[in-house]
mmCIF file with all atom_site columns, C-alpha atoms and ligand atoms in Angstrom:
data_model
loop_
_atom_site.group_PDB
_atom_site.id
_atom_site.type_symbol
_atom_site.label_atom_id
_atom_site.label_alt_id
_atom_site.label_comp_id
_atom_site.label_asym_id
_atom_site.label_entity_id
_atom_site.label_seq_id
_atom_site.pdbx_PDB_ins_code
_atom_site.Cartn_x
_atom_site.Cartn_y
_atom_site.Cartn_z
_atom_site.occupancy
_atom_site.B_iso_or_equiv
_atom_site.pdbx_formal_charge
_atom_site.auth_seq_id
_atom_site.auth_comp_id
_atom_site.auth_asym_id
_atom_site.auth_atom_id
_atom_site.pdbx_PDB_model_num
ATOM   1   C  CA  . MET A 1 1   ? 77.389  97.800  105.279 1.00 47.00 ? 17  MET A CA  1
ATOM   2   C  CA  . ALA A 1 2   ? 76.445  95.798  108.192 1.00 47.00 ? 18  ALA A CA  1
ATOM   3   C  CA  . ASN A 1 3   ? 76.906  92.362  106.763 1.00 64.00 ? 19  ASN A CA  1
ATOM   4   C  CA  . GLU A 1 4   ? 80.491  92.987  104.960 1.00 85.00 ? 20  GLU A CA  1
ATOM   5   C  CA  . SER A 1 5   ? 83.643  91.745  106.074 1.00 88.00 ? 21  SER A CA  1
ATOM   6   C  CA  . VAL A 1 6   ? 86.974  92.055  104.864 1.00 89.00 ? 22  VAL A CA  1
ATOM   7   C  CA  . LEU A 1 7   ? 90.466  89.959  105.100 1.00 89.00 ? 23  LEU A CA  1
ATOM   8   C  CA  . ILE A 1 8   ? 92.971  91.382  106.880 1.00 90.00 ? 24  ILE A CA  1
ATOM   9   C  CA  . ARG A 1 9   ? 96.532  89.631  107.361 1.00 90.00 ? 25  ARG A CA  1
ATOM   10  C  CA  . CYS A 1 10  ? 98.107  89.833  110.891 1.00 91.00 ? 26  CYS A CA  1
ATOM   11  C  CA  . ARG A 1 11  ? 100.949 91.120  110.966 1.00 87.00 ? 27  ARG A CA  1
ATOM   12  C  CA  . SER A 1 12  ? 102.477 89.279  114.071 1.00 92.00 ? 28  SER A CA  1
ATOM   13  C  CA  . CYS A 1 13  ? 101.402 85.413  112.763 1.00 96.00 ? 29  CYS A CA  1
ATOM   14  C  CA  . GLY A 1 14  ? 100.394 86.463  109.099 1.00 93.00 ? 30  GLY A CA  1
ATOM   15  C  CA  . THR A 1 15  ? 97.023  85.037  109.446 1.00 95.00 ? 31  THR A CA  1
ATOM   16  C  CA  . ARG A 1 16  ? 94.113  86.573  107.173 1.00 93.00 ? 32  ARG A CA  1
ATOM   17  C  CA  . ASN A 1 17  ? 91.197  86.875  109.717 1.00 94.00 ? 33  ASN A CA  1
ATOM   18  C  CA  . ARG A 1 18  ? 87.889  88.261  108.152 1.00 93.00 ? 34  ARG A CA  1
ATOM   19  C  CA  . ILE A 1 19  ? 86.602  90.659  110.153 1.00 92.00 ? 35  ILE A CA  1
ATOM   20  C  CA  . PRO A 1 20  ? 83.121  92.699  109.476 1.00 91.00 ? 36  PRO A CA  1
ATOM   21  C  CA  . THR A 1 21  ? 83.932  96.136  107.862 1.00 89.00 ? 37  THR A CA  1
ATOM   22  C  CA  . ALA A 1 22  ? 82.278  97.989  111.138 1.00 89.00 ? 38  ALA A CA  1
ATOM   23  C  CA  . ARG A 1 23  ? 84.678  96.403  113.477 1.00 90.00 ? 39  ARG A CA  1
ATOM   24  C  CA  . LEU A 1 24  ? 87.615  97.981  111.500 1.00 91.00 ? 40  LEU A CA  1
ATOM   25  C  CA  . PRO A 1 25  ? 87.613  100.825 113.399 1.00 89.00 ? 41  PRO A CA  1
ATOM   26  C  CA  . ASP A 1 26  ? 87.381  99.515  117.102 1.00 89.00 ? 42  ASP A CA  1
ATOM   27  C  CA  . GLY A 1 27  ? 91.079  97.566  116.218 1.00 85.00 ? 43  GLY A CA  1
ATOM   28  C  CA  . PRO A 1 28  ? 89.687  93.968  116.448 1.00 90.00 ? 44  PRO A CA  1
ATOM   29  C  CA  . ARG A 1 29  ? 92.232  91.515  117.938 1.00 93.00 ? 45  ARG A CA  1
ATOM   30  C  CA  . CYS A 1 30  ? 93.848  88.358  115.595 1.00 95.00 ? 46  CYS A CA  1
ATOM   31  C  CA  . GLY A 1 31  ? 91.985  85.201  115.819 1.00 95.00 ? 47  GLY A CA  1
ATOM   32  C  CA  . ARG A 1 32  ? 95.014  83.205  116.078 1.00 96.00 ? 48  ARG A CA  1
ATOM   33  C  CA  . CYS A 1 33  ? 97.112  84.739  117.937 1.00 97.00 ? 49  CYS A CA  1
ATOM   34  C  CA  . LYS A 1 34  ? 95.107  87.432  119.634 1.00 95.00 ? 50  LYS A CA  1
ATOM   35  C  CA  . ASN A 1 35  ? 97.203  90.468  118.664 1.00 94.00 ? 51  ASN A CA  1
ATOM   36  C  CA  . PRO A 1 36  ? 95.234  93.319  118.169 1.00 91.00 ? 52  PRO A CA  1
ATOM   37  C  CA  . PHE A 1 37  ? 95.098  95.116  114.630 1.00 88.00 ? 53  PHE A CA  1
ATOM   38  C  CA  . PRO A 1 38  ? 95.321  98.655  114.812 1.00 86.00 ? 54  PRO A CA  1
ATOM   39  C  CA  . PRO A 1 39  ? 92.178  100.833 114.872 1.00 88.00 ? 55  PRO A CA  1
ATOM   40  C  CA  . ILE A 1 40  ? 91.747  100.701 110.483 1.00 88.00 ? 56  ILE A CA  1
ATOM   41  C  CA  . PRO A 1 41  ? 90.432  103.867 109.200 1.00 87.00 ? 57  PRO A CA  1
ATOM   42  C  CA  . THR A 1 42  ? 87.426  103.037 106.635 1.00 90.00 ? 58  THR A CA  1
ATOM   43  C  CA  . PRO A 1 43  ? 87.296  106.846 104.765 1.00 92.00 ? 59  PRO A CA  1
ATOM   44  C  CA  . SER A 1 44  ? 84.461  107.053 102.620 1.00 94.00 ? 60  SER A CA  1
ATOM   45  C  CA  . ARG A 1 45  ? 86.481  109.407 101.132 1.00 97.00 ? 61  ARG A CA  1
ATOM   46  C  CA  . PRO A 1 46  ? 89.893  109.262 98.708  1.00 98.00 ? 62  PRO A CA  1
ATOM   47  C  CA  . VAL A 1 47  ? 92.708  110.262 100.223 1.00 97.00 ? 63  VAL A CA  1
ATOM   48  C  CA  . MET A 1 48  ? 95.455  112.613 98.969  1.00 98.00 ? 64  MET A CA  1
ATOM   49  C  CA  . VAL A 1 49  ? 98.773  110.309 99.454  1.00 98.00 ? 65  VAL A CA  1
ATOM   50  C  CA  . THR A 1 50  ? 102.424 112.009 98.840  1.00 98.00 ? 66  THR A CA  1
ATOM   51  C  CA  . ASP A 1 51  ? 105.593 110.751 98.351  1.00 98.00 ? 67  ASP A CA  1
ATOM   52  C  CA  . ARG A 1 52  ? 106.044 111.011 101.946 1.00 98.00 ? 68  ARG A CA  1
ATOM   53  C  CA  . THR A 1 53  ? 103.289 109.046 103.474 1.00 98.00 ? 69  THR A CA  1
ATOM   54  C  CA  . PHE A 1 54  ? 103.053 107.015 100.530 1.00 98.00 ? 70  PHE A CA  1
ATOM   55  C  CA  . ALA A 1 55  ? 104.691 103.898 102.923 1.00 97.00 ? 71  ALA A CA  1
ATOM   56  C  CA  . ASP A 1 56  ? 101.662 104.696 105.308 1.00 94.00 ? 72  ASP A CA  1
ATOM   57  C  CA  . GLU A 1 57  ? 98.707  105.630 103.396 1.00 96.00 ? 73  GLU A CA  1
ATOM   58  C  CA  . VAL A 1 58  ? 98.934  103.448 101.321 1.00 97.00 ? 74  VAL A CA  1
ATOM   59  C  CA  . ILE A 1 59  ? 102.214 100.221 101.861 1.00 95.00 ? 75  ILE A CA  1
ATOM   60  C  CA  . ALA A 1 60  ? 101.407 99.572  105.216 1.00 92.00 ? 76  ALA A CA  1
ATOM   61  C  CA  . ASN A 1 61  ? 97.375  100.030 104.947 1.00 91.00 ? 77  ASN A CA  1
ATOM   62  C  CA  . PRO A 1 62  ? 95.643  96.790  105.928 1.00 89.00 ? 78  PRO A CA  1
ATOM   63  C  CA  . LEU A 1 63  ? 92.933  97.320  103.667 1.00 92.00 ? 79  LEU A CA  1
ATOM   64  C  CA  . PRO A 1 64  ? 93.630  97.204  99.309  1.00 94.00 ? 80  PRO A CA  1
ATOM   65  C  CA  . VAL A 1 65  ? 94.238  100.963 98.218  1.00 97.00 ? 81  VAL A CA  1
ATOM   66  C  CA  . LEU A 1 66  ? 92.812  101.834 94.967  1.00 98.00 ? 82  LEU A CA  1
ATOM   67  C  CA  . LEU A 1 67  ? 95.730  104.663 94.096  1.00 98.00 ? 83  LEU A CA  1
ATOM   68  C  CA  . ASP A 1 68  ? 94.609  106.997 91.400  1.00 98.00 ? 84  ASP A CA  1
ATOM   69  C  CA  . CYS A 1 69  ? 97.526  108.471 89.953  1.00 98.00 ? 85  CYS A CA  1
ATOM   70  C  CA  . TRP A 1 70  ? 96.557  111.889 88.175  1.00 98.00 ? 86  TRP A CA  1
ATOM   71  C  CA  . ALA A 1 71  ? 97.720  115.387 87.494  1.00 98.00 ? 87  ALA A CA  1
ATOM   72  C  CA  . ALA A 1 72  ? 95.727  118.455 87.382  1.00 97.00 ? 88  ALA A CA  1
ATOM   73  C  CA  . TRP A 1 73  ? 96.556  119.559 83.335  1.00 97.00 ? 89  TRP A CA  1
ATOM   74  C  CA  . CYS A 1 74  ? 95.107  115.683 82.667  1.00 97.00 ? 90  CYS A CA  1
ATOM   75  C  CA  . ALA A 1 75  ? 91.252  116.444 81.663  1.00 96.00 ? 91  ALA A CA  1
ATOM   76  C  CA  . PRO A 1 76  ? 90.425  112.592 81.718  1.00 96.00 ? 92  PRO A CA  1
ATOM   77  C  CA  . CYS A 1 77  ? 91.751  112.208 85.011  1.00 97.00 ? 93  CYS A CA  1
ATOM   78  C  CA  . GLY A 1 78  ? 88.855  115.008 85.955  1.00 96.00 ? 94  GLY A CA  1
ATOM   79  C  CA  . ALA A 1 79  ? 86.476  113.216 84.313  1.00 94.00 ? 95  ALA A CA  1
ATOM   80  C  CA  . MET A 1 80  ? 87.375  110.181 85.977  1.00 95.00 ? 96  MET A CA  1
ATOM   81  C  CA  . ALA A 1 81  ? 87.549  111.718 89.741  1.00 96.00 ? 97  ALA A CA  1
ATOM   82  C  CA  . PRO A 1 82  ? 83.601  111.713 90.317  1.00 97.00 ? 98  PRO A CA  1
ATOM   83  C  CA  . VAL A 1 83  ? 83.895  108.075 89.963  1.00 97.00 ? 99  VAL A CA  1
ATOM   84  C  CA  . LEU A 1 84  ? 86.411  107.071 92.349  1.00 97.00 ? 100 LEU A CA  1
ATOM   85  C  CA  . GLU A 1 85  ? 84.674  109.778 95.126  1.00 97.00 ? 101 GLU A CA  1
ATOM   86  C  CA  . ASP A 1 86  ? 81.274  107.710 93.690  1.00 97.00 ? 102 ASP A CA  1
ATOM   87  C  CA  . LEU A 1 87  ? 83.443  104.715 94.438  1.00 97.00 ? 103 LEU A CA  1
ATOM   88  C  CA  . ALA A 1 88  ? 85.127  105.665 97.628  1.00 97.00 ? 104 ALA A CA  1
ATOM   89  C  CA  . ARG A 1 89  ? 81.877  106.011 99.527  1.00 96.00 ? 105 ARG A CA  1
ATOM   90  C  CA  . THR A 1 90  ? 80.319  102.830 97.589  1.00 95.00 ? 106 THR A CA  1
ATOM   91  C  CA  . TYR A 1 91  ? 83.186  100.789 98.974  1.00 95.00 ? 107 TYR A CA  1
ATOM   92  C  CA  . ALA A 1 92  ? 84.178  102.314 101.984 1.00 94.00 ? 108 ALA A CA  1
ATOM   93  C  CA  . GLY A 1 93  ? 85.270  99.891  104.261 1.00 92.00 ? 109 GLY A CA  1
ATOM   94  C  CA  . ARG A 1 94  ? 86.454  97.084  102.228 1.00 92.00 ? 110 ARG A CA  1
ATOM   95  C  CA  . LEU A 1 95  ? 88.383  99.527  100.095 1.00 95.00 ? 111 LEU A CA  1
ATOM   96  C  CA  . LYS A 1 96  ? 90.741  102.275 100.276 1.00 96.00 ? 112 LYS A CA  1
ATOM   97  C  CA  . VAL A 1 97  ? 90.741  104.710 97.210  1.00 98.00 ? 113 VAL A CA  1
ATOM   98  C  CA  . ALA A 1 98  ? 93.710  107.114 97.059  1.00 98.00 ? 114 ALA A CA  1
ATOM   99  C  CA  . LYS A 1 99  ? 94.823  109.373 94.837  1.00 98.00 ? 115 LYS A CA  1
ATOM   100 C  CA  . LEU A 1 100 ? 98.572  110.818 94.046  1.00 98.00 ? 116 LEU A CA  1
ATOM   101 C  CA  . ASN A 1 101 ? 99.635  114.049 92.153  1.00 98.00 ? 117 ASN A CA  1
ATOM   102 C  CA  . VAL A 1 102 ? 102.635 113.090 90.017  1.00 98.00 ? 118 VAL A CA  1
ATOM   103 C  CA  . ASP A 1 103 ? 103.633 116.392 89.406  1.00 97.00 ? 119 ASP A CA  1
ATOM   104 C  CA  . GLN A 1 104 ? 104.101 116.937 93.007  1.00 98.00 ? 120 GLN A CA  1
ATOM   105 C  CA  . ASN A 1 105 ? 105.183 113.153 93.791  1.00 98.00 ? 121 ASN A CA  1
ATOM   106 C  CA  . PRO A 1 106 ? 107.692 112.176 91.028  1.00 97.00 ? 122 PRO A CA  1
ATOM   107 C  CA  . VAL A 1 107 ? 109.296 109.349 93.485  1.00 98.00 ? 123 VAL A CA  1
ATOM   108 C  CA  . THR A 1 108 ? 106.233 107.048 94.110  1.00 97.00 ? 124 THR A CA  1
ATOM   109 C  CA  . ALA A 1 109 ? 105.364 107.957 90.109  1.00 97.00 ? 125 ALA A CA  1
ATOM   110 C  CA  . SER A 1 110 ? 108.293 106.748 88.347  1.00 97.00 ? 126 SER A CA  1
ATOM   111 C  CA  . ARG A 1 111 ? 108.824 103.941 91.004  1.00 97.00 ? 127 ARG A CA  1
ATOM   112 C  CA  . TYR A 1 112 ? 105.252 102.145 89.964  1.00 97.00 ? 128 TYR A CA  1
ATOM   113 C  CA  . SER A 1 113 ? 106.593 103.578 85.967  1.00 95.00 ? 129 SER A CA  1
ATOM   114 C  CA  . VAL A 1 114 ? 103.771 105.796 85.645  1.00 96.00 ? 130 VAL A CA  1
ATOM   115 C  CA  . MET A 1 115 ? 103.415 106.561 82.305  1.00 92.00 ? 131 MET A CA  1
ATOM   116 C  CA  . SER A 1 116 ? 100.028 107.339 81.326  1.00 95.00 ? 132 SER A CA  1
ATOM   117 C  CA  . LEU A 1 117 ? 97.353  109.350 82.999  1.00 97.00 ? 133 LEU A CA  1
ATOM   118 C  CA  . PRO A 1 118 ? 95.472  108.628 84.527  1.00 97.00 ? 134 PRO A CA  1
ATOM   119 C  CA  . THR A 1 119 ? 96.949  105.482 85.672  1.00 98.00 ? 135 THR A CA  1
ATOM   120 C  CA  . LEU A 1 120 ? 94.865  102.786 88.453  1.00 98.00 ? 136 LEU A CA  1
ATOM   121 C  CA  . LEU A 1 121 ? 97.435  101.110 90.653  1.00 98.00 ? 137 LEU A CA  1
ATOM   122 C  CA  . PHE A 1 122 ? 95.791  98.646  92.454  1.00 98.00 ? 138 PHE A CA  1
ATOM   123 C  CA  . PHE A 1 123 ? 97.682  97.603  95.993  1.00 97.00 ? 139 PHE A CA  1
ATOM   124 C  CA  . ARG A 1 124 ? 97.153  94.454  98.774  1.00 94.00 ? 140 ARG A CA  1
ATOM   125 C  CA  . ASP A 1 125 ? 99.234  93.816  101.744 1.00 90.00 ? 141 ASP A CA  1
ATOM   126 C  CA  . GLY A 1 126 ? 101.693 96.655  100.215 1.00 93.00 ? 142 GLY A CA  1
ATOM   127 C  CA  . LYS A 1 127 ? 102.272 94.590  96.945  1.00 95.00 ? 143 LYS A CA  1
ATOM   128 C  CA  . LEU A 1 128 ? 101.267 95.984  93.796  1.00 97.00 ? 144 LEU A CA  1
ATOM   129 C  CA  . VAL A 1 129 ? 98.593  93.512  92.455  1.00 96.00 ? 145 VAL A CA  1
ATOM   130 C  CA  . ASP A 1 130 ? 97.078  95.363  89.105  1.00 96.00 ? 146 ASP A CA  1
ATOM   131 C  CA  . THR A 1 131 ? 97.262  98.474  87.446  1.00 97.00 ? 147 THR A CA  1
ATOM   132 C  CA  . ALA A 1 132 ? 94.578  99.994  84.596  1.00 97.00 ? 148 ALA A CA  1
ATOM   133 C  CA  . ALA A 1 133 ? 96.208  102.707 82.493  1.00 95.00 ? 149 ALA A CA  1
ATOM   134 C  CA  . GLY A 1 134 ? 93.781  105.191 80.472  1.00 94.00 ? 150 GLY A CA  1
ATOM   135 C  CA  . ALA A 1 135 ? 90.699  106.419 81.426  1.00 93.00 ? 151 ALA A CA  1
ATOM   136 C  CA  . LEU A 1 136 ? 88.047  103.847 81.885  1.00 95.00 ? 152 LEU A CA  1
ATOM   137 C  CA  . PRO A 1 137 ? 84.165  103.885 82.605  1.00 94.00 ? 153 PRO A CA  1
ATOM   138 C  CA  . ARG A 1 138 ? 83.136  103.449 86.209  1.00 95.00 ? 154 ARG A CA  1
ATOM   139 C  CA  . GLN A 1 139 ? 81.863  99.674  84.684  1.00 96.00 ? 155 GLN A CA  1
ATOM   140 C  CA  . GLU A 1 140 ? 85.318  98.901  83.689  1.00 96.00 ? 156 GLU A CA  1
ATOM   141 C  CA  . ILE A 1 141 ? 87.370  100.170 86.851  1.00 97.00 ? 157 ILE A CA  1
ATOM   142 C  CA  . GLU A 1 142 ? 84.498  97.688  88.864  1.00 96.00 ? 158 GLU A CA  1
ATOM   143 C  CA  . ARG A 1 143 ? 85.200  95.026  86.887  1.00 96.00 ? 159 ARG A CA  1
ATOM   144 C  CA  . TYR A 1 144 ? 89.188  95.597  87.626  1.00 96.00 ? 160 TYR A CA  1
ATOM   145 C  CA  . LEU A 1 145 ? 87.536  95.964  91.500  1.00 95.00 ? 161 LEU A CA  1
ATOM   146 C  CA  . TRP A 1 146 ? 85.959  92.526  91.732  1.00 93.00 ? 162 TRP A CA  1
ATOM   147 C  CA  . ARG A 1 147 ? 88.867  90.513  90.933  1.00 93.00 ? 163 ARG A CA  1
ATOM   148 C  CA  . PHE A 1 148 ? 90.830  92.741  92.790  1.00 93.00 ? 164 PHE A CA  1
ATOM   149 C  CA  . LEU A 1 149 ? 88.637  92.536  95.883  1.00 90.00 ? 165 LEU A CA  1
ATOM   150 C  CA  . SER A 1 150 ? 88.116  89.013  95.424  1.00 85.00 ? 166 SER A CA  1
ATOM   151 C  CA  . ARG A 1 151 ? 91.489  87.501  95.789  1.00 71.00 ? 167 ARG A CA  1
HETATM 152 ZN ZN1 . ZN  B 2 .   ? 98.188  86.925  114.349 1.00 55.89 ? 9   ZN  B ZN1 1
#
């Protein structure tokens, strides 16, 4: 992870800064306007998100977010859970992996029209940029991730 970096948009001037992932938790400064970024957590495990925390954890999050929409009764969701745990470790600092229980958080689920489970939602700078519905093997999720993280 030492040589990796990520593009973070400055909330003051809009400039995209390339920041080494190792420096994210320090709250680095924007190269253009010198405004400090808030310290950016780099979790290595999926973060549970609710209707109440969605705006903070996903919309306002400076890192790209992969949100797994799941339910306890959904067997394919359970099968995909270890893959998401693993991706959270592998992509720590470049990506935040989050999970939303759709039964307990219907507002967010309906806002993004989650019709089938599992559904993966990809957010960048607070906007939904890609969706993947249905259970997918790790290889297929990573294909989505490479495209997502390279824009
Ligand atoms: Zn700036």
